[in-house]
Structures are given as C-alpha cells and as structure tokens.
Short mmCIF file of C-alpha atoms in Angstrom, two decimals:
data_model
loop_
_atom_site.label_atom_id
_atom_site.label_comp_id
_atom_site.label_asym_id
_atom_site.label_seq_id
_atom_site.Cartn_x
_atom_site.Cartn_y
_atom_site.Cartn_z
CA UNK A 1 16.20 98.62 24.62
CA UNK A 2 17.36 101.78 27.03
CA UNK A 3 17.79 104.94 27.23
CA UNK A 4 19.92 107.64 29.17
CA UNK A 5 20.41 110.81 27.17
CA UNK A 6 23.39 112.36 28.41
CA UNK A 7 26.84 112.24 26.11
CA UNK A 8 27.26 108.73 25.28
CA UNK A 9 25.72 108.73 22.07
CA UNK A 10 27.55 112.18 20.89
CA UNK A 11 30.88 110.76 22.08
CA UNK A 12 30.75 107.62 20.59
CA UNK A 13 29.99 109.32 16.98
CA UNK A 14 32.96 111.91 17.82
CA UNK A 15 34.93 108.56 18.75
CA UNK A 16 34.84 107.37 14.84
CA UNK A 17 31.52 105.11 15.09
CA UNK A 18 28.06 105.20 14.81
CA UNK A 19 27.04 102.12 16.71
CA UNK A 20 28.73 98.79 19.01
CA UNK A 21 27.88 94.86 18.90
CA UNK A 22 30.01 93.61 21.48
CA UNK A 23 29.75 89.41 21.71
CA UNK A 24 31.07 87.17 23.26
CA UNK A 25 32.42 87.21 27.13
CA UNK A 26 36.09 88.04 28.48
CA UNK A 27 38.03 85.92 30.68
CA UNK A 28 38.71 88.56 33.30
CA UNK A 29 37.25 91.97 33.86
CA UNK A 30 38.13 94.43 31.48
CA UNK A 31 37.25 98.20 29.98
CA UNK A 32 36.67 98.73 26.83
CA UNK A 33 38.58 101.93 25.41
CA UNK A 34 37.76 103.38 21.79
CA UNK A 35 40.11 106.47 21.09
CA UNK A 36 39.55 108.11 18.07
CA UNK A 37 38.67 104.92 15.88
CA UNK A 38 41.27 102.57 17.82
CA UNK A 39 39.89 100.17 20.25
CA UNK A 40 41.63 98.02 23.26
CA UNK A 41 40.97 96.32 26.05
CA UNK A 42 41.97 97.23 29.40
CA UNK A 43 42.65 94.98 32.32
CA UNK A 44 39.85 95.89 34.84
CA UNK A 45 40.49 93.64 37.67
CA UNK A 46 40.65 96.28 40.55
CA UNK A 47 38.09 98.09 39.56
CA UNK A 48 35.34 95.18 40.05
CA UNK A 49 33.26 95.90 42.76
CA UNK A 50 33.25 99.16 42.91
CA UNK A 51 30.03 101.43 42.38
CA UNK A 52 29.34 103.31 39.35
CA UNK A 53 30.38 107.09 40.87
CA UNK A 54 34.07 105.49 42.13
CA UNK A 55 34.20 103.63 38.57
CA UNK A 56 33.63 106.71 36.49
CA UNK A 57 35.36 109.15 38.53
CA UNK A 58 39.05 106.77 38.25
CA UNK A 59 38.52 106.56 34.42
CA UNK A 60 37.69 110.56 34.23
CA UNK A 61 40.68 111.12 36.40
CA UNK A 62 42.88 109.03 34.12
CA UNK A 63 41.71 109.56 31.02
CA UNK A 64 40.92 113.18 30.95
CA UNK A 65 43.25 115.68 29.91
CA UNK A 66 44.63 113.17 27.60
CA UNK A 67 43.34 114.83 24.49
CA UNK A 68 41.00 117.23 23.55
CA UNK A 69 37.93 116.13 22.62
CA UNK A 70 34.94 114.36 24.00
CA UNK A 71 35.06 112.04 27.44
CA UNK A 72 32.12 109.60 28.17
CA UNK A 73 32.08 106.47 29.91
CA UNK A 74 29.54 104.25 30.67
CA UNK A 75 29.96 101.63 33.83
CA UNK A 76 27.96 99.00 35.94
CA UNK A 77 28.18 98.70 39.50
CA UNK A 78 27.82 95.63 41.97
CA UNK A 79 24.55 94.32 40.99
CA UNK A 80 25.52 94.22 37.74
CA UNK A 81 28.45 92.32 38.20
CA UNK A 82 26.30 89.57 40.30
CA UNK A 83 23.93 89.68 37.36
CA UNK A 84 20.67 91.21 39.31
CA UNK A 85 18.38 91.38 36.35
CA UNK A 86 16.91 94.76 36.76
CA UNK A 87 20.75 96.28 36.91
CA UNK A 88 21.34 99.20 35.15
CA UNK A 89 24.10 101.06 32.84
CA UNK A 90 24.78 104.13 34.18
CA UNK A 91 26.84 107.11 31.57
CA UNK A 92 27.60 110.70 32.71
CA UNK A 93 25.38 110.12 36.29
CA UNK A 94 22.40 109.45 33.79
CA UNK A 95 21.23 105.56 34.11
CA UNK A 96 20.08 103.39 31.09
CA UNK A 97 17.74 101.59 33.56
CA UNK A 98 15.20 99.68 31.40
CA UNK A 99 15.27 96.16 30.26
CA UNK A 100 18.35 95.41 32.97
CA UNK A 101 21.05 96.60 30.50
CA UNK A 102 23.69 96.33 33.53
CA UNK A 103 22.90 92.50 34.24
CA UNK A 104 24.41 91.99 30.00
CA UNK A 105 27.19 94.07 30.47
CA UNK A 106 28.62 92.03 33.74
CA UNK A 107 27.85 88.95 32.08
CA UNK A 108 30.37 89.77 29.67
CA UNK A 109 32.86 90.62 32.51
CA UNK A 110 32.67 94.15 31.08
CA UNK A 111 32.71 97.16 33.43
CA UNK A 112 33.11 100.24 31.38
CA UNK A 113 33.36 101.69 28.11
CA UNK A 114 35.17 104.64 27.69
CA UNK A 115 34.87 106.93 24.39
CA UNK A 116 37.59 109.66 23.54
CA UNK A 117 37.02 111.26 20.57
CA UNK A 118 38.08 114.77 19.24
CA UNK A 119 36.92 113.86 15.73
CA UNK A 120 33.90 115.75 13.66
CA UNK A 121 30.83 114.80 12.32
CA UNK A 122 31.02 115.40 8.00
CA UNK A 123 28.48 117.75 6.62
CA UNK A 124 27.79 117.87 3.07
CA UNK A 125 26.59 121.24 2.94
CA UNK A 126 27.50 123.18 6.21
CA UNK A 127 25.43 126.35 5.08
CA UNK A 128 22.11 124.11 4.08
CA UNK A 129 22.35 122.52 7.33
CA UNK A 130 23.01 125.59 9.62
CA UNK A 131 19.66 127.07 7.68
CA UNK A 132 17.60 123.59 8.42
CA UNK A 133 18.52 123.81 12.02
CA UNK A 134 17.55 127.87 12.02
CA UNK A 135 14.06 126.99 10.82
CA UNK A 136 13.60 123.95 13.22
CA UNK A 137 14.52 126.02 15.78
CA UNK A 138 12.70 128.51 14.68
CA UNK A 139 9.39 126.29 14.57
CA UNK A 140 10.10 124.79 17.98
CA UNK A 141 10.49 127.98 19.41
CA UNK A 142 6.63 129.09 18.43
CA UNK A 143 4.50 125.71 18.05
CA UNK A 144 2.45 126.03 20.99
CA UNK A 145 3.60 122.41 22.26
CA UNK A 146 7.41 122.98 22.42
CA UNK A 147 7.32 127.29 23.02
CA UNK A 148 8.52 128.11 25.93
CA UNK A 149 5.89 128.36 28.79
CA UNK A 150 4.49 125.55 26.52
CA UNK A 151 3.35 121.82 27.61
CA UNK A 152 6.70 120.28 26.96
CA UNK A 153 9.70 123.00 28.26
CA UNK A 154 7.18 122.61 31.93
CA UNK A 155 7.60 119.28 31.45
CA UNK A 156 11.21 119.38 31.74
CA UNK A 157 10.87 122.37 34.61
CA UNK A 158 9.00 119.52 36.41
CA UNK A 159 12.33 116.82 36.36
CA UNK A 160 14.25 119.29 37.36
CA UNK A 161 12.71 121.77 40.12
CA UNK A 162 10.86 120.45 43.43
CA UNK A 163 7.28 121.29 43.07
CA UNK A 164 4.83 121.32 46.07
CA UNK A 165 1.80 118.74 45.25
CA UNK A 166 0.48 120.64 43.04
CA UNK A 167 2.90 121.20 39.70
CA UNK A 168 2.81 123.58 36.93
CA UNK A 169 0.60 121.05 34.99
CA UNK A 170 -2.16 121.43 37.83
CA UNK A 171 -1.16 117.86 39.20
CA UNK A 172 1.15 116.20 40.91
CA UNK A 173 4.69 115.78 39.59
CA UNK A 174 7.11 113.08 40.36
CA UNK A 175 9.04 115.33 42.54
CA UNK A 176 5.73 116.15 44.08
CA UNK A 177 4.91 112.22 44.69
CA UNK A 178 7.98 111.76 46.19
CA UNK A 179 7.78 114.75 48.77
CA UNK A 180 4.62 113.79 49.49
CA UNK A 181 5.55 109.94 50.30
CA UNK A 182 8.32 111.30 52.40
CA UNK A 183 6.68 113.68 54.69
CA UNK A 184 3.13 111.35 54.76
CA UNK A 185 2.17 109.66 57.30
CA UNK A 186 2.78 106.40 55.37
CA UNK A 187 6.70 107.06 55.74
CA UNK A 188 6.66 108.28 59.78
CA UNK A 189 4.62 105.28 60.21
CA UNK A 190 6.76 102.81 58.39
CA UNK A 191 9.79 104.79 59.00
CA UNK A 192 10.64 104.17 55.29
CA UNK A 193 11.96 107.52 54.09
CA UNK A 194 14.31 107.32 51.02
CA UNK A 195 18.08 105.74 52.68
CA UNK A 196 19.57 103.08 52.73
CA UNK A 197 17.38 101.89 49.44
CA UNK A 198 14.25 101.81 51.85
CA UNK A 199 16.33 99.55 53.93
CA UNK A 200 16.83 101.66 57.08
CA UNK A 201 15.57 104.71 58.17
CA UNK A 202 14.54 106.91 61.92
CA UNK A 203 12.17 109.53 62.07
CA UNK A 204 14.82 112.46 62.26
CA UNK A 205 16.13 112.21 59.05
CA UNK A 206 12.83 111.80 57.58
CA UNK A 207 12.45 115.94 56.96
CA UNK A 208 15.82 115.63 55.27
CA UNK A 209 14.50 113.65 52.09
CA UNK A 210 11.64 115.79 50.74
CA UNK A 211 12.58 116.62 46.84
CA UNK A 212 12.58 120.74 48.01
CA UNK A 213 15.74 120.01 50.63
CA UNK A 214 17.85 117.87 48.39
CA UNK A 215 17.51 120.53 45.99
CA UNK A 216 18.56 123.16 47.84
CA UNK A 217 21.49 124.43 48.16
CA UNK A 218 22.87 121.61 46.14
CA UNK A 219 21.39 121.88 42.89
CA UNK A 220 23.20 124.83 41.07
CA UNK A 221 21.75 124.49 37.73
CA UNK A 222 19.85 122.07 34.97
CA UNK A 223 21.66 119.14 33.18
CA UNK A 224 20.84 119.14 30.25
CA UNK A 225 21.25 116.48 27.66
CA UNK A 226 23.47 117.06 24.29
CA UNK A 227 22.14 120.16 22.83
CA UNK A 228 19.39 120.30 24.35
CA UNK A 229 17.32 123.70 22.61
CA UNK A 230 15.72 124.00 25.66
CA UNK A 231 17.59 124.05 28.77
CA UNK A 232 20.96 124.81 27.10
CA UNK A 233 19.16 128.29 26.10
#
C-alpha cells in the first residue's frame, strides 16, 4: 500500500489497463514495457545498479518520441535491488515510499515499468460529464476548505515554498522543520546537515542546505500531480 501521485496511474489507464498483478520472479533483470495494450519484457541487465534518476532518464531518452501519447516509468534503485526493506518505487521523480514497495519490485529482478499509451479514456456521455466536472469545480472552488486562500490550497503552498518557522498555518511546516534542523545548533554541533544521507558533512556547507537556498534559483515552478485543480490553475 503506496502512494506517489505523479503520472503513473494516468499513463497506465492511457496504456489500455486499469490495474497490474505481476507474480512470479524473472531469471535476469528485466523492464517491463506495456505499449498501447501490448506488453514485453526487456532485457535489463546493464541497467542494474544504477540509481533511479540514470534509470529513468535512459528509458525517457529511448522511449520518448516514439509515439505520441503518454510516457511514465517507474524504477528502483540500488537498495532495492539488494532488497533493503524500506526501499522505495520511485515514478516521474515522485517516490512510492511506504510499505518498502522497492524491496518487491527487486525481488522480482524487475527494474522498471514503462507505460506508453496514446489511447483515451471512453465516456458515455461527454456533455454530462464535462457539466459534473463544471459543478465540482465549481463547489471546490467556494467550500471554504478547498477555496483558494483556504486550509487545503496553503497546504499544498506549504510542500512546495520554503517557509521561515513560522508557516501560513501559524506553525511550523516541514520545510520549516527542516531549515530549522539545518541551521540549529543541533546540526553545527553534530555536523549532520542534509549530504551524503547524514553520512558526511563540514560546517561550510551547512548554510547551503536550508529549504529557502535549495529553492532558490532552482525551483522554477510547482509540480503538480495529474490535473491537479489547484496548482495546474
């Protein structure tokens, strides 16, 4: 039981299915490729070892431009492939990180999935359903929950702007914690700033890791997940 957001679950219904059981282990490792209802299996052999960015950035640069349509993949990394148990799944930079989702996927000798699909979702009654979204739109757009300025769009402003310690709830948010942690005296003491996985780290580089810094100027905008009535607006 995990979750991501992200594509996956768009792509894989543009693909030609609504869900996968995979069983079973293969004797090497190997992708799995579903293309527009057709799946195979791909020899994956020199792509074991590698981390999740190098993984997904191959497939993307082999697979896309193939078709038009929709491109996700989902991969596992190093841990996953020695079976560390709290190893995640990680699709479109977005990790399915609960319940150690990873550790099942390299026990099958699996390292990626990769969904093309250009097909379309069947609607019954296009017009009915373009009126049903309107008026849930509509209704998220003014309950006083899900309104913008409301509890739930700061919510997301707090994932994906640095705050200072206090956020726009009036407490800290996980940004906040994080900045906090990494410019306390806690870290300078410890010398445990955020590299190296808490490994390794020296005072200097210590101002470097606070949530406002990595955010600027390298976040250009919000990531939003599929149709998302909130960011994507």
């Amino acid at each position: 039981d995990s979750y991501a957001g992200g594509l996956f679950g768009p792509a894989l219904k543009f693909a030609g299915f609504d869900a996968m059981a995979i069983k079973g282990k293969a004797d090497k490792p190997v992708h799995i490729v579903v293309d527009d209802g057709n799946i195979s299996f791909r020899d994956a052999g020199s792509f074991w070892g590698l981390t999740t960015t190098e993984t997904e950035k191959r497939l993307k640069d082999e697979f896309r431009g193939k078709k038009k349509g929709k491109l996700s993949i989902a991969a596992i990394g190093p841990a996953a492939e020695k079976g560390v148990r709290f190893s995640g799944i990680v699709s479109d930079r977005r990790m399915f990180g609960r319940g150690g989702a990873g550790a099942v996927m390299g026990s099958k000798n699996l390292k990626a999935i990769v969904l093309m699909g250009s097909g379309k979702v069947p609607i019954a009654d296009e017009a009915r359903f373009s009126e049903v979204v309107a008026r849930c739109k509509k209704a998220l757009s003014e309950h006083p929950m899900t309104k913008k300025g409301g509890p739930f769009p700061r919510m997301v402003i707090i994932f994906n702007e640095p705050a200072t310690t206090e956020s726009v709830l009036g407490r800290p948010s996980s940004r906040a914690v994080i900045t906090a942690w990494s410019e306390g005296a806690l870290a300078r003491s410890r010398q445990a700033a955020e590299t190296e996985m808490h490994r390794a780290a020296t005072p200097s580089v210590i101002p470097n890791t606070t949530a406002a810094v990595q955010s600027h100027p390298w976040s250009l905008t919000s990531l939003a997940c599929w149709r998302c009535c909130w960011v994507h607006e």
